[in-house]
Amino acid sequence: MMNTPLTIPPMLERAERYFPAKQVVSRTQEKTHRLTYKEIGKRTRALASVLVELGLKRGERVGTVAWNHHRHLEAYFAAPGIGAVLHMINMRLSPDHLVYVINHAEDRILLIDEDLLPLIEAVQDQLTTVHTFILLSDKEQLPKSTLAPLYSYESLLEKGNSAFPFLDDIDENEPAAMCYTSATTGKPKGVLYSHRGITLHSLVQGMVDTTAISERDVCMPVVPMFHVNAWGLPFSATFYGATQVLPGPQFTPQLLAELIEQEKVTFTGGVPTIWLGLLQVIKKGNYDLSSLRGVVCGGSAAPKSMIEAFEKELNIPFFHAYGMTETSPIVSFSSLKSHQLSWAEEDRYNVRAKQGMAVPLIEIKGVNENGEIAWDGNEMGELLIRGPWIADQYHEDERSKEAFRNGWLHTGDVVTIDEEGSIKIVDRTKDLIKSGGEWISSVDLENAIMGHKAVLEAAVVAVPHEKWQERPVACVVLKEGEQATKEDINAYLATQFSKWWLPDDVIFMEQLPRTSVGKFLKRALRDQVVKAT
Amino acid sequence: MMNTPLTIPPMLERAERYFPAKQVVSRTQEKTHRLTYKEIGKRTRALASVLVELGLKRGERVGTVAWNHHRHLEAYFAAPGIGAVLHMINMRLSPDHLVYVINHAEDRILLIDEDLLPLIEAVQDQLTTVHTFILLSDKEQLPKSTLAPLYSYESLLEKGNSAFPFLDDIDENEPAAMCYTSATTGKPKGVLYSHRGITLHSLVQGMVDTTAISERDVCMPVVPMFHVNAWGLPFSATFYGATQVLPGPQFTPQLLAELIEQEKVTFTGGVPTIWLGLLQVIKKGNYDLSSLRGVVCGGSAAPKSMIEAFEKELNIPFFHAYGMTETSPIVSFSSLKSHQLSWAEEDRYNVRAKQGMAVPLIEIKGVNENGEIAWDGNEMGELLIRGPWIADQYHEDERSKEAFRNGWLHTGDVVTIDEEGSIKIVDRTKDLIKSGGEWISSVDLENAIMGHKAVLEAAVVAVPHEKWQERPVACVVLKEGEQATKEDINAYLATQFSKWWLPDDVIFMEQLPRTSVGKFLKRALRDQVVKAT
């Protein structure tokens, strides 16, 4: 067979050739842009020529500090197209960590949204490798800034070569993109994505049995484009010529509902907290969301009650997926096998509430102190993963040794795997509650609590206990206008769990602390609770 | 990223792990077998252990002379699983060519269906590399045969190791399978398929925008398993856990209709002549074929009238695909883009009657004496193809130089490519009719003739002409009980073509000569017609 490499340029070239009139709908601070793939192709090529002109070399990194919009999408293809690496920077990191990731990645050029300029200006003196700044803005006039040299993206593109050819000698194992993942302790850890990994990941996203992205989709990634390549959706949507909706700087539930209705979005993906918010807005508002064929939820486990709310009340198919920054990210996808279609409703939702089977090309196993766990839905162990879009190391980082051992990624997630091969995330290794020598799953408890009609959000953390070593405490945010007591919550839980699993305390809060990508910040919460008790 | 190779063993392992209870329904000479993937897995591993035991070495070839059934499927995975190469032998080759391909491939072991035993016995003295014969049969008793040593497949499997591990150090570029394609002149030419090529081809077959094979399918390949890996369907159906129906030694239209009804087949693929036959039977019989979500047609162009008959009269979605032995085979797949869905019916069928867009990872272009052809649907040129499942040579064959040049496969097919990127096969380079310096497409004419209500099949060939160099002559088979004259046919064609395109003669025949895979044998027909005129 021909040794045609699996690289990123042909993905955009496919959109240019076969789907030139399909659109990318992009919201920026100023307005909504509608660009065709033909235009996106020309602009991406112009950007590629500009990056070369500005001295960016093959293998070097170009960083983006940007929301979800068309210019970010252009950078997704321009950097890999010249053999450079796109470093998508999480601008919600602390200033210290922001400086660390930019210097550690050795970014040469930074592409920055106008409203995020102050973040970089505040740390510019500490940046050791960046030689050029480019402002992503609709405005013709550059704002006053201490960054230098600072260019206008649009002015540069006007001078660029819109027919610039992408490299045709890229090795499929060369890096194309890069993200940092925050660590429990210490500095963020960098993951390099190869052309091969991204291409294979995109192929699997086009498959019927996974996310099923196709030309007929209108795809709106609600996960930030600085977070694991927005789950790879911008790559696969472009590859297959799907219409894309990039919702810009804010993901307010109301905006999302409006975009879904106006643009007839068929497919979207994001973390549970996004969908919790959307659910509230949908129930209040009068939106037509009938175009949606699928909502994918990942990042952390979605409560079964949320899946049921989407499917039963709103008639919107809702799918669980599992992955992480180290895995590009799709590892598993939960849908019903043909023989499960006729199961009782309760059983079907129990399947759907798990994280699902590993997708093709990905291998998984669970491991605990006794060795490999049985696929019986009971035995718990740490999830290990391998496959062609799974990282084999952190970029120049000593901590690689802990996570990557014997050819497997050790995820730090505790799972069960059932007879059907479906993964269920029981907890993070570090969040598991060890009570009297037994394990209590914080995830199971919080998902159950979120099934209570008065509860908006819940997180369960371990607090130290003299006798039992650790005990669970629940932190709960109630829905507007709803009321519930500790006794209500525990009575509700008592119907589903053994008595010793019930939280020792239920603390009602206004809001839960979140990570920069919208997950509950369990560590901060635990500190807060421990301090208060 | 991890350098996990793309190899075939994980495809079967996926079926064993995730879909152990799904079935392979297999018809042999004697009966219908129903085996689960768990059983297929054990039997395949046992076969792999037996092949090793019999001395088969890594890289060596094992040949199959077999119809579409579960034992052939087991060989599809057992040989690659031990690093050997499965050579699927076209038993319809002439005895000379049969000997040639077995010796040229250096087959060591042959797996032979009982009814095909005489074919091999007849040439056994000329086989120079085969050391072992295995009989594929349900019977416990071996029949009398001159082949030696001859073993019973089932007896060997009983002694085999059903937990035998597949190799885990296969390089993805190692060959896994092999088919020979018949040449216009001379010996058949061998094509080696790599693990990587087959894996990537399978991924694309699972995509929404192509054949969309999924776990929920009941997949029946009607293309022979000795022909281009049965279009790769046994690989992808196994990979995704689809139910498979393997229809055994005969593909009579009535049997196919019965199998579709009984097994609720959702997806099937084969050459146009198969579907022409099925259409006749369906119209007469009273079959429930409502389970079918798709029929894929390839091998040669299907007349638009056939596509319309399937879709309008039978409500069965019918898809054109294009490929060849050298291309694994899927190159292009014809379906409507979203903006075409609202086109007028006639325009939609005109799109559907073409061979469609190249699938992801495949690149195409058309080339004639003036260079690369425009994508305007008019200019004709030879189709060139490249991609990771396209052969880069014929196995140890001088003729590689003609077909593989500058990194592209030169197909010998003349095409137009339209603005949407859809390929239309106009003719084989060698079948094009050159009349008065202009080109006439034999394929366009015969597809139009097959739209006439009295016509069952038609083929158009060039006959030499003193003045015009070549002129078209049509060979026509009428439907049972129907009548038509040369004048009727030409009057019908005159509504669609310029006068100079109309055949000089229309010859009515009882049947048309066919190749071993069911395509019209244009060369034999041309000789026959030239001799008669």
Short mmCIF file of C-alpha atoms in Angstrom, two decimals, chain A residues 367-528:
data_model
loop_
_atom_site.label_atom_id
_atom_site.label_comp_id
_atom_site.label_asym_id
_atom_site.label_seq_id
_atom_site.Cartn_x
_atom_site.Cartn_y
_atom_site.Cartn_z
CA VAL A 367 -6.09 -2.54 37.60
CA ASN A 368 -5.99 -2.71 41.40
CA GLU A 369 -3.69 -4.25 43.98
CA ASN A 370 -4.90 -7.73 42.98
CA GLY A 371 -4.12 -7.24 39.30
CA GLU A 372 -6.53 -6.77 36.40
CA ILE A 373 -10.15 -6.29 37.51
CA ALA A 374 -12.96 -8.53 36.29
CA TRP A 375 -15.46 -7.09 33.81
CA ASP A 376 -18.31 -7.64 36.24
CA GLY A 377 -19.48 -4.10 36.98
CA ASN A 378 -18.37 -4.50 40.58
CA GLU A 379 -14.65 -4.73 41.05
CA MET A 380 -12.99 -1.31 41.19
CA GLY A 381 -9.60 -0.46 39.77
CA GLU A 382 -7.62 2.34 38.16
CA LEU A 383 -8.38 2.79 34.47
CA LEU A 384 -5.44 2.15 32.14
CA ILE A 385 -5.62 3.16 28.47
CA ARG A 386 -3.62 2.72 25.31
CA GLY A 387 -4.11 3.59 21.67
CA PRO A 388 -2.83 5.73 18.81
CA TRP A 389 -4.20 9.05 20.13
CA ILE A 390 -3.15 8.49 23.75
CA ALA A 391 -0.13 10.47 24.94
CA ASP A 392 2.98 8.46 25.83
CA GLN A 393 4.54 11.22 27.93
CA TYR A 394 4.17 14.76 29.25
CA HIS A 395 6.25 17.26 27.32
CA GLU A 396 9.66 17.47 29.00
CA ASP A 397 8.27 16.63 32.39
CA GLU A 398 9.60 14.39 35.13
CA ARG A 399 6.07 13.42 36.08
CA SER A 400 5.73 11.34 32.90
CA LYS A 401 7.15 8.41 34.82
CA GLU A 402 4.12 8.25 37.13
CA ALA A 403 1.39 8.39 34.48
CA PHE A 404 2.97 6.43 31.63
CA ARG A 405 4.14 2.97 32.61
CA ASN A 406 4.61 -0.23 30.60
CA GLY A 407 2.93 1.23 27.55
CA TRP A 408 -0.27 2.27 29.35
CA LEU A 409 -1.59 5.62 30.50
CA HIS A 410 -2.50 5.38 34.20
CA THR A 411 -5.46 7.75 34.41
CA GLY A 412 -5.92 8.14 38.16
CA ASP A 413 -9.62 7.44 37.57
CA VAL A 414 -11.19 4.59 39.48
CA VAL A 415 -13.66 2.58 37.40
CA THR A 416 -15.73 -0.54 37.18
CA ILE A 417 -16.16 -2.26 33.81
CA ASP A 418 -19.31 -4.30 33.28
CA GLU A 419 -19.98 -7.49 31.27
CA GLU A 420 -20.79 -5.38 28.21
CA GLY A 421 -17.43 -3.62 28.47
CA SER A 422 -18.96 -0.35 29.62
CA ILE A 423 -16.77 1.79 31.85
CA LYS A 424 -18.20 3.52 34.89
CA ILE A 425 -16.09 6.22 36.51
CA VAL A 426 -16.41 5.63 40.22
CA ASP A 427 -14.06 8.37 41.33
CA ARG A 428 -10.71 10.00 40.99
CA THR A 429 -8.16 7.91 42.86
CA LYS A 430 -7.66 10.96 45.05
CA ASP A 431 -11.38 11.67 45.64
CA LEU A 432 -12.43 8.16 46.70
CA ILE A 433 -13.60 8.17 50.29
CA LYS A 434 -12.02 5.45 52.41
CA SER A 435 -14.41 4.81 55.29
CA GLY A 436 -13.63 2.02 57.73
CA GLY A 437 -11.48 0.24 55.16
CA GLU A 438 -14.25 0.33 52.53
CA TRP A 439 -14.51 2.61 49.50
CA ILE A 440 -17.30 5.12 49.02
CA SER A 441 -17.68 6.71 45.59
CA SER A 442 -18.10 10.48 45.82
CA VAL A 443 -19.28 10.51 42.21
CA ASP A 444 -22.11 8.05 42.85
CA LEU A 445 -23.32 10.08 45.83
CA GLU A 446 -23.23 13.44 44.09
CA ASN A 447 -24.97 12.13 40.98
CA ALA A 448 -27.69 10.67 43.19
CA ILE A 449 -28.11 13.93 45.10
CA MET A 450 -28.44 15.81 41.82
CA GLY A 451 -31.45 13.59 41.11
CA HIS A 452 -33.33 15.29 44.01
CA LYS A 453 -35.86 17.73 42.60
CA ALA A 454 -34.70 20.66 44.75
CA VAL A 455 -31.00 20.28 43.92
CA LEU A 456 -29.17 22.18 41.20
CA GLU A 457 -25.62 20.93 41.85
CA ALA A 458 -23.83 18.78 44.39
CA ALA A 459 -20.31 17.72 45.19
CA VAL A 460 -19.23 15.21 47.81
CA VAL A 461 -15.82 15.34 49.47
CA ALA A 462 -13.97 13.31 52.08
CA VAL A 463 -13.26 14.85 55.47
CA PRO A 464 -10.87 13.24 57.96
CA HIS A 465 -12.53 11.20 60.70
CA GLU A 466 -10.93 9.78 63.85
CA LYS A 467 -12.73 6.47 63.91
CA TRP A 468 -13.53 5.82 60.25
CA GLN A 469 -10.46 7.50 58.72
CA GLU A 470 -12.61 9.43 56.20
CA ARG A 471 -16.31 10.27 55.95
CA PRO A 472 -18.35 11.89 53.12
CA VAL A 473 -19.72 15.42 53.37
CA ALA A 474 -22.08 16.76 50.70
CA CYS A 475 -22.01 20.34 49.40
CA VAL A 476 -25.28 21.26 47.76
CA VAL A 477 -26.59 24.19 45.72
CA LEU A 478 -30.38 24.36 45.64
CA LYS A 479 -32.42 25.47 42.64
CA GLU A 480 -33.83 28.98 42.81
CA GLY A 481 -36.88 29.01 45.08
CA GLU A 482 -36.45 25.40 46.22
CA GLN A 483 -35.83 24.25 49.77
CA ALA A 484 -34.39 21.09 51.34
CA THR A 485 -32.75 20.07 54.61
CA LYS A 486 -29.92 17.70 55.43
CA GLU A 487 -32.57 15.21 56.55
CA ASP A 488 -34.41 15.48 53.22
CA ILE A 489 -31.25 14.76 51.28
CA ASN A 490 -30.22 11.84 53.43
CA ALA A 491 -33.71 10.36 53.42
CA TYR A 492 -33.63 10.57 49.63
CA LEU A 493 -30.22 8.88 49.49
CA ALA A 494 -31.24 6.19 51.96
CA THR A 495 -33.49 4.65 49.30
CA GLN A 496 -30.44 4.01 47.08
CA PHE A 497 -27.41 3.45 49.34
CA SER A 498 -26.36 1.55 52.46
CA LYS A 499 -26.59 3.63 55.62
CA TRP A 500 -22.81 3.91 56.04
CA TRP A 501 -22.55 5.61 52.61
CA LEU A 502 -24.78 8.54 53.70
CA PRO A 503 -22.97 11.88 54.16
CA ASP A 504 -22.20 12.88 57.75
CA ASP A 505 -23.17 16.41 56.84
CA VAL A 506 -24.89 18.33 54.07
CA ILE A 507 -23.68 21.90 53.60
CA PHE A 508 -25.82 24.25 51.54
CA MET A 509 -23.89 26.76 49.42
CA GLU A 510 -24.56 29.58 46.97
CA GLN A 511 -22.21 28.07 44.40
CA LEU A 512 -19.51 25.44 44.06
CA PRO A 513 -15.91 26.31 43.19
CA ARG A 514 -15.06 25.30 39.61
CA THR A 515 -11.95 24.59 37.59
CA SER A 516 -11.12 26.71 34.57
CA VAL A 517 -12.97 24.24 32.33
CA GLY A 518 -16.11 24.14 34.45
CA LYS A 519 -15.56 21.02 36.53
CA PHE A 520 -16.17 21.11 40.28
CA LEU A 521 -12.97 21.94 42.11
CA LYS A 522 -13.09 19.16 44.64
CA ARG A 523 -9.79 19.95 46.28
CA ALA A 524 -10.69 23.56 47.07
CA LEU A 525 -14.07 22.41 48.28
CA ARG A 526 -12.54 19.84 50.57
CA ASP A 527 -10.18 22.42 52.06
CA GLN A 528 -13.11 24.77 52.58
#
